[in-house]
Amino acid sequence: MNENERGDRSAEGGSGSGVGWHARALTRIKQGNSRSTAAPSSFDPGASDLVFLLCVQSKGAGDGFACALLCNDDTTLTDAAAGEGNEENVDRDNNNKLGVVQSHHPHLRRVVAVDAFGRVLELSKEDYEVFEREMRDVKELPKPQEFMGQWRVKRAITCLPFYKVDIFPGRSSSSNSNSSKRVEEGEEREDKVTATVYGWNANTDELERETVGRTRLPGSLQRLIGLGMEGRDGYNRTIERDEEVIGKVMALGGLK
């Protein structure tokens, strides 16, 4: 991702905005305060764990995977305090399907992000709540009737990528007992909300023309894609990625 797409993301800034979540997750790994990353064999989420998926679609770009979030409400996720030397509160559970260490804290969910490299990264409660808020707002947006349902950002150049956001109901919204089963390869997910933006850019939100009464891309969608694109920081197609982990996530989204 180039600098124009990326905007300014400081790992130290963005308090309450979620900006810098990816850098913070990587820093926790380097400092030994994170229960990430997972080996592919231990990463075995179910369909109802997937809550967010972002792909950047352009000609010759493959699947364009950028980022995914998975949340499991049935088990708990240790918070930052538990990672700072509180090993007595942490249990390495062989049944941990999201591949991170389990805490005995009773009020926290296990939430992980998968980035464009296929790394499984622990997401803090505060950062996930920002994603959750933006996803909730995006789900309420009207669907554009033109351009095959796309939001189209006004740009001076053409042949730009499409940024496709899929939001899934997650385990807490699932009432069907079959929802926790793995989606069959290639099976279309009918329970998702999709928003597609042509030509997204961190530095502009002006639309090509008025769309469902708006002249600018809705702020929640602009911000949500910006957060998701942090998962591509430092990535390009010449870099090897963990195909097994990414393949599992794409299959859960019905995209593989």
Coordinates of N, CA and C in Angstrom, one line a residue:
M1 N 0.8 -1.2 0.0 CA 0.0 0.0 0.0 C 0.9 1.2 0.0
N2 N 0.6 2.2 -0.9 CA 1.4 3.4 -1.0 C 1.0 4.4 0.0
E3 N 1.8 5.5 0.1 CA 1.6 6.5 1.2 C 0.3 7.2 1.0
N4 N -0.1 7.4 -0.3 CA -1.4 8.1 -0.5 C -2.6 7.3 -0.1
E5 N -2.5 6.0 -0.2 CA -3.6 5.2 0.3 C -3.6 5.1 1.8
R6 N -2.4 5.0 2.3 CA -2.3 4.7 3.7 C -2.6 5.8 4.7
G7 N -2.3 7.1 4.3 CA -2.5 8.2 5.2 C -1.5 8.1 6.4
D8 N -1.8 8.9 7.4 CA -0.8 8.9 8.5 C -1.4 8.1 9.7
R9 N -0.7 7.0 10.0 CA -1.1 6.1 11.0 C 0.0 6.0 12.1
S10 N -0.1 6.6 13.2 CA 0.9 6.5 14.2 C 0.5 5.4 15.2
A11 N 1.5 4.6 15.6 CA 1.2 3.5 16.6 C 0.9 4.1 17.9
E12 N 1.3 5.4 18.1 CA 1.2 6.0 19.5 C -0.1 6.8 19.5
G13 N -0.6 7.2 18.4 CA -1.8 8.1 18.3 C -3.1 7.4 18.1
G14 N -4.1 8.2 17.8 CA -5.4 7.6 17.5 C -6.2 7.1 18.7
S15 N -6.0 7.6 19.9 CA -6.7 7.1 21.0 C -8.2 7.1 20.8
G16 N -8.8 6.0 21.0 CA -10.3 5.9 20.7 C -10.7 5.8 19.3
S17 N -9.7 5.9 18.4 CA -10.1 5.8 17.0 C -9.7 4.5 16.4
G18 N -8.9 3.7 17.1 CA -8.4 2.4 16.6 C -7.2 2.5 15.7
V19 N -6.9 3.7 15.3 CA -5.7 3.9 14.3 C -4.5 3.5 15.0
G20 N -3.7 2.7 14.3 CA -2.4 2.1 14.8 C -2.6 0.8 15.4
W21 N -3.8 0.1 15.3 CA -4.0 -1.2 16.0 C -3.0 -2.2 15.5
H22 N -2.7 -2.2 14.2 CA -1.8 -3.2 13.7 C -0.4 -3.1 14.2
A23 N 0.1 -1.8 14.3 CA 1.4 -1.6 14.8 C 1.5 -2.0 16.3
R24 N 0.4 -1.7 17.0 CA 0.4 -2.0 18.4 C 0.4 -3.5 18.6
A25 N -0.3 -4.2 17.8 CA -0.3 -5.7 17.9 C 1.0 -6.3 17.7
L26 N 1.7 -5.8 16.7 CA 3.1 -6.2 16.3 C 4.1 -5.9 17.5
T27 N 3.9 -4.7 18.0 CA 4.8 -4.3 19.1 C 4.6 -5.2 20.3
R28 N 3.4 -5.6 20.6 CA 3.1 -6.5 21.8 C 3.8 -7.8 21.5
I29 N 3.9 -8.3 20.3 CA 4.6 -9.6 20.0 C 6.1 -9.4 20.3
K30 N 6.7 -8.3 19.8 CA 8.1 -8.0 20.0 C 8.4 -7.9 21.5
Q31 N 7.5 -7.3 22.3 CA 7.8 -7.2 23.7 C 7.4 -8.4 24.5
G32 N 6.9 -9.4 23.8 CA 6.5 -10.6 24.5 C 5.3 -10.5 25.3
N33 N 4.4 -9.5 25.0 CA 3.2 -9.3 25.8 C 2.0 -9.8 25.0
S34 N 2.2 -10.5 24.0 CA 1.0 -11.0 23.2 C 1.0 -12.5 23.0
R35 N -0.2 -13.0 23.0 CA -0.4 -14.4 22.8 C -0.6 -14.7 21.3
S36 N 0.1 -14.1 20.4 CA 0.1 -14.3 19.0 C 1.5 -14.7 18.6
T37 N 1.8 -15.2 17.4 CA 0.8 -15.6 16.3 C 0.6 -17.1 16.4
A38 N -0.4 -17.6 15.6 CA -0.7 -19.0 15.7 C 0.0 -19.8 14.6
A39 N 0.3 -21.0 14.9 CA 0.7 -21.9 13.9 C -0.5 -22.3 13.1
P40 N -0.4 -22.6 11.8 CA -1.6 -22.9 11.0 C -2.4 -24.1 11.5
S41 N -1.7 -25.1 12.1 CA -2.4 -26.3 12.6 C -3.3 -25.9 13.8
S42 N -2.9 -24.9 14.6 CA -3.7 -24.5 15.8 C -4.8 -23.5 15.4
F43 N -4.8 -23.0 14.3 CA -5.7 -21.9 13.8 C -6.9 -22.6 13.1
D44 N -8.0 -22.9 13.8 CA -9.1 -23.6 13.2 C -10.4 -23.0 13.6
P45 N -10.7 -21.8 13.2 CA -11.9 -21.1 13.6 C -13.1 -21.7 12.9
G46 N -14.3 -21.4 13.4 CA -15.6 -21.8 12.8 C -16.2 -20.7 12.1
A47 N -17.2 -20.9 11.2 CA -17.8 -19.9 10.4 C -18.3 -18.8 11.2
S48 N -18.9 -19.1 12.4 CA -19.5 -18.0 13.2 C -18.5 -17.2 14.0
D49 N -17.2 -17.5 13.9 CA -16.2 -16.7 14.5 C -15.8 -15.5 13.6
L50 N -16.0 -15.6 12.3 CA -15.6 -14.5 11.4 C -16.6 -13.4 11.5
V51 N -16.1 -12.2 11.7 CA -17.0 -11.0 11.8 C -16.7 -9.9 10.8
F52 N -15.5 -9.9 10.2 CA -15.1 -8.8 9.3 C -14.0 -9.4 8.3
L53 N -14.2 -9.0 7.1 CA -13.3 -9.4 6.0 C -13.2 -8.2 5.0
L54 N -11.9 -7.9 4.7 CA -11.6 -6.8 3.7 C -10.7 -7.4 2.6
C55 N -11.2 -7.2 1.4 CA -10.4 -7.6 0.2 C -10.2 -6.5 -0.7
V56 N -9.1 -6.3 -1.4 CA -8.8 -5.3 -2.3 C -8.7 -5.9 -3.7
Q57 N -9.7 -5.6 -4.5 CA -9.9 -6.4 -5.8 C -9.4 -5.5 -7.0
S58 N -8.5 -6.0 -7.7 CA -8.0 -5.4 -8.9 C -7.5 -6.4 -9.8
K59 N -7.3 -6.1 -11.1 CA -6.9 -7.0 -12.1 C -5.5 -7.6 -11.8
G60 N -5.4 -8.9 -11.7 CA -4.1 -9.6 -11.5 C -3.7 -9.5 -10.0
A61 N -4.6 -9.2 -9.1 CA -4.2 -9.0 -7.7 C -4.5 -10.3 -6.9
G62 N -4.9 -11.3 -7.5 CA -5.3 -12.5 -6.8 C -6.5 -12.3 -5.9
D63 N -6.5 -12.9 -4.7 CA -7.7 -12.7 -3.9 C -7.8 -11.4 -3.2
G64 N -6.7 -10.6 -3.1 CA -6.6 -9.3 -2.6 C -6.9 -9.2 -1.1
F65 N -6.6 -10.3 -0.4 CA -6.9 -10.4 1.0 C -6.1 -9.3 1.8
A66 N -6.8 -8.5 2.6 CA -6.2 -7.5 3.4 C -6.2 -7.7 4.9
C67 N -7.4 -8.1 5.4 CA -7.5 -8.2 6.8 C -8.8 -9.0 7.2
A68 N -8.8 -9.7 8.3 CA -10.0 -10.3 8.8 C -10.0 -10.2 10.3
L69 N -11.2 -10.1 10.9 CA -11.3 -10.2 12.4 C -12.2 -11.4 12.7
L70 N -11.8 -12.1 13.8 CA -12.5 -13.2 14.3 C -12.7 -13.1 15.8
C71 N -13.9 -13.4 16.2 CA -14.3 -13.2 17.6 C -15.0 -14.4 18.1
N72 N -14.5 -14.9 19.3 CA -15.2 -16.1 19.8 C -15.7 -15.8 21.2
D73 N -17.0 -15.7 21.4 CA -17.6 -15.4 22.6 C -17.6 -16.5 23.6
D74 N -17.4 -17.7 23.2 CA -17.5 -18.9 24.0 C -16.3 -19.1 24.9
T75 N -15.2 -18.5 24.6 CA -14.0 -18.6 25.4 C -13.5 -17.2 25.6
T76 N -12.5 -17.0 26.5 CA -12.1 -15.6 26.8 C -10.7 -15.3 26.3
L77 N -10.5 -14.0 26.2 CA -9.2 -13.5 25.6 C -8.6 -12.7 26.7
T78 N -7.3 -13.0 27.0 CA -6.6 -12.2 28.0 C -6.4 -10.8 27.6
D79 N -6.5 -9.9 28.6 CA -6.3 -8.5 28.3 C -4.8 -8.1 28.4
A80 N -4.5 -6.8 28.2 CA -3.1 -6.4 28.2 C -2.5 -6.7 29.6
A81 N -3.2 -6.5 30.6 CA -2.6 -6.7 32.0 C -2.2 -8.2 32.1
A82 N -3.0 -9.1 31.6 CA -2.7 -10.5 31.7 C -1.4 -10.9 31.0
G83 N -1.1 -10.0 30.0 CA 0.1 -10.3 29.2 C 1.4 -9.7 29.8
E84 N 1.3 -8.9 30.8 CA 2.4 -8.3 31.4 C 2.9 -9.0 32.7
G85 N 3.2 -10.2 32.5 CA 3.8 -11.0 33.6 C 2.9 -11.8 34.4
N86 N 1.6 -11.7 34.1 CA 0.6 -12.4 34.9 C 0.4 -13.8 34.3
E87 N 1.4 -14.6 34.2 CA 1.3 -15.9 33.6 C 0.4 -16.9 34.4
E88 N 0.2 -16.6 35.7 CA -0.7 -17.5 36.5 C -2.1 -17.4 36.0
N89 N -2.5 -16.3 35.3 CA -3.9 -16.1 34.8 C -4.0 -16.6 33.4
V90 N -3.0 -17.2 32.8 CA -3.0 -17.6 31.4 C -2.9 -19.1 31.3
D91 N -3.8 -19.6 30.4 CA -3.8 -21.1 30.2 C -3.6 -21.4 28.7
R92 N -2.6 -22.1 28.4 CA -2.4 -22.5 27.0 C -3.2 -23.8 26.7
D93 N -4.3 -23.5 26.0 CA -5.3 -24.5 25.9 C -5.2 -25.2 24.5
N94 N -5.1 -26.5 24.4 CA -5.0 -27.2 23.2 C -6.2 -27.1 22.3
N95 N -7.3 -26.7 23.0 CA -8.6 -26.6 22.2 C -8.9 -25.2 21.7
N96 N -7.9 -24.4 21.9 CA -8.0 -23.0 21.5 C -8.0 -22.9 19.9
K97 N -9.1 -22.7 19.3 CA -9.2 -22.7 17.8 C -8.8 -21.5 17.2
L98 N -8.7 -20.3 17.9 CA -8.2 -19.1 17.3 C -6.7 -18.9 17.5
G99 N -6.1 -19.9 18.2 CA -4.6 -19.9 18.2 C -4.0 -18.9 19.1
V100 N -4.7 -18.4 20.1 CA -4.0 -17.5 21.0 C -4.2 -18.0 22.4
V101 N -3.4 -17.6 23.3 CA -3.5 -18.1 24.7 C -4.7 -17.6 25.4
Q102 N -5.3 -18.5 26.2 CA -6.6 -18.2 26.8 C -6.3 -17.7 28.2
S103 N -7.2 -16.7 28.6 CA -7.1 -16.2 30.0 C -8.3 -16.7 30.7
H104 N -8.3 -16.6 32.1 CA -9.4 -16.9 32.9 C -10.3 -15.7 33.3
H105 N -10.0 -14.6 32.7 CA -10.8 -13.4 32.9 C -12.2 -13.6 32.4
P106 N -13.2 -13.5 33.2 CA -14.6 -13.9 32.8 C -15.3 -13.0 31.9
H107 N -14.8 -11.8 31.6 CA -15.6 -10.8 30.9 C -15.0 -10.4 29.5
L108 N -14.0 -11.1 29.0 CA -13.4 -10.7 27.8 C -13.5 -11.7 26.7
R109 N -13.7 -11.2 25.5 CA -13.8 -12.2 24.4 C -12.4 -12.4 23.8
R110 N -12.2 -13.5 23.1 CA -11.0 -13.7 22.4 C -11.2 -13.1 21.0
V111 N -10.4 -12.2 20.6 CA -10.5 -11.5 19.4 C -9.1 -11.5 18.7
V112 N -9.1 -11.9 17.4 CA -7.8 -11.9 16.7 C -8.1 -11.2 15.3
A113 N -7.0 -10.7 14.8 CA -7.0 -10.2 13.4 C -6.0 -11.1 12.6
V114 N -6.3 -11.3 11.4 CA -5.4 -11.9 10.5 C -5.0 -10.9 9.4
D115 N -3.7 -10.6 9.3 CA -3.3 -9.6 8.4 C -2.9 -10.1 7.0
A116 N -2.5 -9.3 6.1 CA -2.2 -9.7 4.8 C -1.0 -10.7 4.7
F117 N -0.2 -10.8 5.7 CA 0.9 -11.8 5.7 C 0.4 -13.1 6.2
G118 N -0.9 -13.2 6.7 CA -1.4 -14.4 7.3 C -1.0 -14.5 8.8
R119 N -0.5 -13.5 9.4 CA -0.2 -13.5 10.8 C -1.5 -13.4 11.6
V120 N -1.6 -14.1 12.7 CA -2.7 -14.1 13.6 C -2.3 -13.2 14.8
L121 N -3.0 -12.1 14.9 CA -2.6 -11.0 15.9 C -3.7 -10.8 16.9
E122 N -3.3 -10.7 18.2 CA -4.3 -10.4 19.2 C -4.7 -9.0 19.1
L123 N -6.0 -8.7 19.2 CA -6.5 -7.4 19.1 C -7.0 -7.0 20.5
S124 N -6.6 -5.8 20.9 CA -7.0 -5.3 22.3 C -8.5 -5.1 22.3
K125 N -9.1 -5.1 23.5 CA -10.5 -4.9 23.6 C -10.9 -3.5 23.1
E126 N -10.0 -2.5 23.4 CA -10.4 -1.1 23.0 C -10.3 -1.0 21.5
D127 N -9.4 -1.6 20.8 CA -9.3 -1.5 19.4 C -10.4 -2.3 18.7
Y128 N -10.8 -3.4 19.3 CA -11.9 -4.2 18.7 C -13.2 -3.4 18.8
E129 N -13.4 -2.7 19.9 CA -14.6 -1.9 20.1 C -14.8 -0.9 19.0
V130 N -13.7 -0.3 18.6 CA -13.7 0.7 17.5 C -14.2 0.0 16.2
F131 N -13.6 -1.1 15.9 CA -14.1 -1.9 14.7 C -15.5 -2.2 14.8
E132 N -15.9 -2.6 16.0 CA -17.3 -3.0 16.2 C -18.3 -1.9 16.0
R133 N -17.9 -0.7 16.5 CA -18.8 0.5 16.3 C -18.9 0.8 14.8
E134 N -17.8 0.8 14.1 CA -17.8 1.2 12.7 C -18.6 0.2 11.9
M135 N -18.4 -1.1 12.2 CA -19.2 -2.2 11.5 C -20.7 -2.0 11.7
R136 N -21.1 -1.7 12.9 CA -22.5 -1.5 13.3 C -23.1 -0.4 12.4
D137 N -22.3 0.7 12.3 CA -22.8 1.8 11.5 C -22.9 1.5 10.0
V138 N -21.9 0.8 9.5 CA -21.8 0.4 8.1 C -23.0 -0.5 7.7
K139 N -23.4 -1.4 8.6 CA -24.5 -2.3 8.4 C -25.8 -1.5 8.2
E140 N -25.9 -0.3 8.7 CA -27.1 0.5 8.6 C -27.2 1.4 7.4
L141 N -26.1 1.4 6.6 CA -26.0 2.3 5.5 C -27.0 1.9 4.4
P142 N -27.6 2.8 3.6 CA -28.4 2.4 2.5 C -27.5 1.8 1.4
K143 N -28.0 0.9 0.6 CA -27.3 0.3 -0.5 C -27.4 1.2 -1.8
P144 N -26.3 1.6 -2.4 CA -26.4 2.3 -3.6 C -27.1 1.5 -4.7
Q145 N -28.0 2.2 -5.4 CA -28.7 1.5 -6.5 C -28.0 1.5 -7.8
E146 N -27.0 2.5 -7.9 CA -26.3 2.6 -9.2 C -24.9 1.8 -9.1
F147 N -24.2 1.8 -10.2 CA -22.9 1.2 -10.2 C -22.8 -0.2 -9.6
M148 N -23.8 -1.0 -9.8 CA -23.8 -2.4 -9.2 C -23.6 -2.3 -7.7
G149 N -24.2 -1.3 -7.1 CA -24.2 -1.3 -5.6 C -22.9 -0.7 -5.0
Q150 N -22.1 -0.1 -5.9 CA -20.8 0.4 -5.4 C -20.9 1.9 -4.9
W151 N -20.1 2.2 -4.0 CA -19.8 3.6 -3.7 C -18.5 3.9 -4.5
R152 N -18.5 5.1 -5.3 CA -17.4 5.4 -6.2 C -16.8 6.7 -5.8
V153 N -15.5 6.6 -5.3 CA -14.8 7.9 -4.9 C -14.3 8.6 -6.2
K154 N -14.4 9.9 -6.2 CA -13.9 10.7 -7.3 C -12.4 10.7 -7.3
R155 N -11.8 10.3 -8.4 CA -10.4 10.2 -8.5 C -10.0 10.7 -9.9
A156 N -8.8 11.2 -10.0 CA -8.3 11.8 -11.3 C -7.8 10.7 -12.2
I157 N -7.6 9.5 -11.7 CA -7.1 8.4 -12.5 C -8.2 7.3 -12.5
T158 N -8.0 6.3 -13.4 CA -9.0 5.3 -13.6 C -8.4 3.9 -13.3
C159 N -9.2 2.9 -13.5 CA -8.7 1.5 -13.2 C -8.1 1.3 -11.8
L160 N -8.9 1.8 -10.9 CA -8.4 1.7 -9.5 C -9.1 0.5 -8.8
P161 N -8.5 0.0 -7.7 CA -9.1 -1.2 -7.1 C -10.5 -1.0 -6.5
F162 N -11.2 -2.1 -6.2 CA -12.4 -2.1 -5.5 C -12.1 -2.6 -4.1
Y163 N -12.6 -1.9 -3.1 CA -12.4 -2.3 -1.7 C -13.7 -2.9 -1.2
K164 N -13.7 -4.2 -1.0 CA -14.9 -4.9 -0.6 C -14.9 -5.3 0.9
V165 N -15.9 -4.8 1.6 CA -16.0 -5.1 3.0 C -17.2 -6.1 3.2
D166 N -16.9 -7.2 3.9 CA -17.9 -8.1 4.3 C -18.0 -8.1 5.8
I167 N -19.2 -8.0 6.3 CA -19.5 -8.0 7.8 C -20.4 -9.1 8.1
F168 N -20.0 -10.0 9.0 CA -20.8 -11.2 9.3 C -21.4 -11.0 10.7
P169 N -22.5 -11.8 11.0 CA -23.1 -11.6 12.3 C -22.4 -12.1 13.5
G170 N -21.4 -13.0 13.3 CA -20.7 -13.5 14.4 C -21.4 -14.4 15.3
R171 N -20.8 -15.0 16.3 CA -21.4 -16.1 17.1 C -22.5 -15.5 18.0
S172 N -22.4 -14.3 18.5 CA -23.4 -13.8 19.4 C -24.7 -13.5 18.7
S173 N -24.7 -13.3 17.4 CA -25.9 -13.1 16.7 C -26.5 -14.3 16.1
S174 N -25.9 -15.5 16.3 CA -26.3 -16.7 15.6 C -27.2 -17.5 16.4
S175 N -28.4 -17.8 15.9 CA -29.4 -18.6 16.6 C -29.5 -20.0 16.0
N176 N -28.9 -20.2 14.8 CA -29.0 -21.5 14.2 C -27.8 -22.3 14.6
S177 N -28.1 -23.5 15.1 CA -27.0 -24.4 15.6 C -26.0 -24.8 14.6
N178 N -26.4 -24.7 13.3 CA -25.5 -25.0 12.2 C -24.5 -23.9 11.9
S179 N -24.7 -22.7 12.5 CA -23.9 -21.5 12.2 C -22.4 -21.7 12.6
S180 N -22.2 -22.6 13.5 CA -20.8 -22.8 14.0 C -20.0 -23.7 13.1
K181 N -20.7 -24.4 12.2 CA -20.0 -25.3 11.3 C -19.2 -24.6 10.2
R182 N -18.2 -25.2 9.7 CA -17.3 -24.6 8.7 C -18.1 -24.5 7.4
V183 N -18.0 -23.3 6.8 CA -18.6 -23.1 5.5 C -17.9 -24.0 4.5
E184 N -18.7 -24.7 3.6 CA -18.1 -25.5 2.6 C -17.3 -24.6 1.6
E185 N -16.2 -25.1 1.0 CA -15.4 -24.4 0.1 C -16.3 -23.9 -1.1
G186 N -16.2 -22.6 -1.3 CA -17.0 -22.0 -2.4 C -18.4 -21.7 -2.1
E187 N -18.9 -22.0 -0.9 CA -20.3 -21.8 -0.5 C -20.5 -20.3 -0.2
E188 N -21.5 -19.7 -0.9 CA -21.8 -18.3 -0.7 C -22.4 -18.0 0.7
R189 N -21.9 -17.0 1.4 CA -22.5 -16.7 2.7 C -23.6 -15.7 2.4
E190 N -24.8 -16.1 2.9 CA -26.0 -15.3 2.7 C -26.3 -14.4 4.0
D191 N -25.5 -14.6 5.0 CA -25.7 -13.9 6.3 C -24.9 -12.6 6.4
K192 N -24.2 -12.2 5.3 CA -23.3 -11.1 5.5 C -23.9 -9.8 4.9
V193 N -23.3 -8.7 5.3 CA -23.6 -7.4 4.8 C -22.3 -6.9 4.0
T194 N -22.5 -6.6 2.7 CA -21.3 -6.2 1.9 C -21.4 -4.7 1.5
A195 N -20.3 -4.1 1.6 CA -20.2 -2.7 1.0 C -18.9 -2.7 0.2
T196 N -19.1 -2.1 -1.1 CA -18.0 -2.1 -2.0 C -17.7 -0.6 -2.4
V197 N -16.4 -0.2 -2.3 CA -16.0 1.1 -2.6 C -15.0 1.1 -3.7
Y198 N -15.2 1.8 -4.8 CA -14.3 1.9 -5.9 C -13.4 3.1 -5.6
G199 N -12.1 2.9 -5.7 CA -11.1 4.0 -5.6 C -11.0 4.6 -4.2
W200 N -11.2 3.8 -3.1 CA -11.0 4.3 -1.8 C -9.6 4.9 -1.6
N201 N -9.6 6.0 -0.8 CA -8.3 6.7 -0.5 C -8.4 7.3 0.9
A202 N -7.4 7.2 1.7 CA -7.5 7.7 3.0 C -7.6 9.2 3.1
N203 N -7.2 9.9 2.0 CA -7.2 11.4 2.0 C -8.3 12.1 1.3
T204 N -9.3 11.3 0.7 CA -10.4 11.9 0.1 C -11.6 11.1 0.2
D205 N -12.8 11.7 0.3 CA -14.0 10.9 0.5 C -15.1 11.5 -0.5
E206 N -14.7 12.4 -1.4 CA -15.7 12.9 -2.4 C -16.1 11.9 -3.4
L207 N -17.4 11.7 -3.6 CA -17.9 10.8 -4.5 C -18.0 11.3 -5.9
E208 N -18.0 10.4 -6.9 CA -18.0 10.8 -8.3 C -19.3 11.6 -8.6
R209 N -20.4 11.1 -8.0 CA -21.7 11.8 -8.1 C -22.5 11.5 -6.9
E210 N -23.6 12.2 -6.7 CA -24.4 12.0 -5.6 C -25.0 10.6 -5.6
T211 N -24.8 9.9 -4.4 CA -25.2 8.5 -4.3 C -26.1 8.4 -3.0
V212 N -27.3 7.9 -3.2 CA -28.3 7.8 -2.1 C -28.3 9.0 -1.2
G213 N -28.3 10.2 -1.9 CA -28.4 11.4 -1.2 C -27.1 12.0 -0.6
R214 N -26.0 11.3 -0.9 CA -24.7 11.7 -0.3 C -23.7 12.1 -1.4
T215 N -22.9 13.1 -1.1 CA -21.9 13.5 -2.0 C -20.5 13.1 -1.5
R216 N -20.4 12.6 -0.3 CA -19.2 12.0 0.3 C -19.4 10.6 0.8
L217 N -18.3 9.9 0.8 CA -18.4 8.5 1.3 C -18.8 8.6 2.8
P218 N -19.7 7.8 3.2 CA -20.0 7.8 4.7 C -18.8 7.6 5.6
G219 N -18.7 8.4 6.6 CA -17.5 8.4 7.5 C -17.2 7.0 8.1
S220 N -18.3 6.3 8.4 CA -18.1 5.0 9.1 C -17.4 4.0 8.1
L221 N -17.8 4.1 6.8 CA -17.2 3.2 5.8 C -15.8 3.6 5.5
Q222 N -15.6 5.0 5.4 CA -14.2 5.5 5.1 C -13.3 5.0 6.2
R223 N -13.7 5.1 7.5 CA -12.8 4.8 8.6 C -12.6 3.3 8.7
L224 N -13.7 2.5 8.5 CA -13.6 1.0 8.6 C -12.6 0.5 7.6
I225 N -12.7 0.9 6.3 CA -11.7 0.5 5.3 C -10.3 0.9 5.7
G226 N -10.2 2.2 6.2 CA -8.8 2.6 6.7 C -8.3 1.7 7.8
L227 N -9.1 1.3 8.7 CA -8.6 0.4 9.8 C -8.2 -0.9 9.2
G228 N -9.1 -1.5 8.3 CA -8.8 -2.8 7.7 C -7.5 -2.7 6.9
M229 N -7.3 -1.6 6.2 CA -6.1 -1.5 5.3 C -4.8 -1.5 6.1
E230 N -4.8 -1.3 7.4 CA -3.6 -1.4 8.3 C -3.1 -2.8 8.2
G231 N -4.0 -3.8 7.9 CA -3.6 -5.2 7.8 C -2.6 -5.4 6.6
R232 N -2.6 -4.5 5.7 CA -1.7 -4.6 4.5 C -0.4 -3.8 4.7
D233 N -0.2 -3.1 5.8 CA 1.0 -2.3 6.0 C 2.2 -3.2 5.8
G234 N 3.1 -2.7 5.0 CA 4.4 -3.4 4.7 C 4.3 -4.6 3.8
Y235 N 3.1 -4.8 3.3 CA 2.9 -6.0 2.4 C 2.9 -5.7 0.9
N236 N 3.5 -6.5 0.1 CA 3.4 -6.5 -1.3 C 3.4 -7.9 -1.8
R237 N 3.0 -8.1 -3.1 CA 2.7 -9.4 -3.6 C 4.0 -10.3 -3.8
T238 N 5.2 -9.6 -3.6 CA 6.4 -10.4 -3.8 C 6.8 -11.0 -2.4
I239 N 6.1 -10.7 -1.4 CA 6.4 -11.2 0.0 C 5.6 -12.5 0.2
E240 N 6.2 -13.5 0.7 CA 5.5 -14.7 1.0 C 4.6 -14.5 2.1
R241 N 3.4 -15.1 2.0 CA 2.4 -15.0 3.1 C 2.0 -16.4 3.5
D242 N 1.3 -16.5 4.6 CA 0.8 -17.8 5.1 C -0.4 -18.2 4.4
E243 N -0.3 -19.0 3.3 CA -1.5 -19.3 2.5 C -2.5 -20.2 3.3
E244 N -2.0 -21.0 4.2 CA -2.9 -21.9 4.9 C -3.9 -21.1 5.8
V245 N -3.3 -20.2 6.6 CA -4.1 -19.4 7.4 C -5.1 -18.5 6.6
I246 N -4.6 -17.8 5.6 CA -5.5 -17.0 4.8 C -6.5 -17.8 4.1
G247 N -6.2 -19.0 3.6 CA -7.1 -19.9 2.9 C -8.3 -20.3 3.9
K248 N -7.9 -20.5 5.1 CA -9.0 -20.9 6.1 C -10.0 -19.7 6.3
V249 N -9.4 -18.5 6.4 CA -10.3 -17.4 6.6 C -11.2 -17.1 5.3
M250 N -10.6 -17.2 4.2 CA -11.3 -16.9 2.9 C -12.4 -18.0 2.8
A251 N -12.2 -19.2 3.2 CA -13.2 -20.3 3.1 C -14.3 -20.0 4.0
L252 N -14.0 -19.5 5.2 CA -15.1 -19.1 6.1 C -16.0 -18.0 5.6
G253 N -15.4 -17.2 4.8 CA -16.2 -16.1 4.2 C -16.9 -16.5 2.9
G254 N -16.7 -17.8 2.5 CA -17.3 -18.3 1.3 C -16.7 -17.8 0.0
L255 N -15.4 -17.4 0.2 CA -14.7 -16.8 -1.0 C -13.5 -17.7 -1.5
K256 N -13.5 -18.9 -1.1 CA -12.5 -19.8 -1.6 C -13.0 -21.2 -1.9

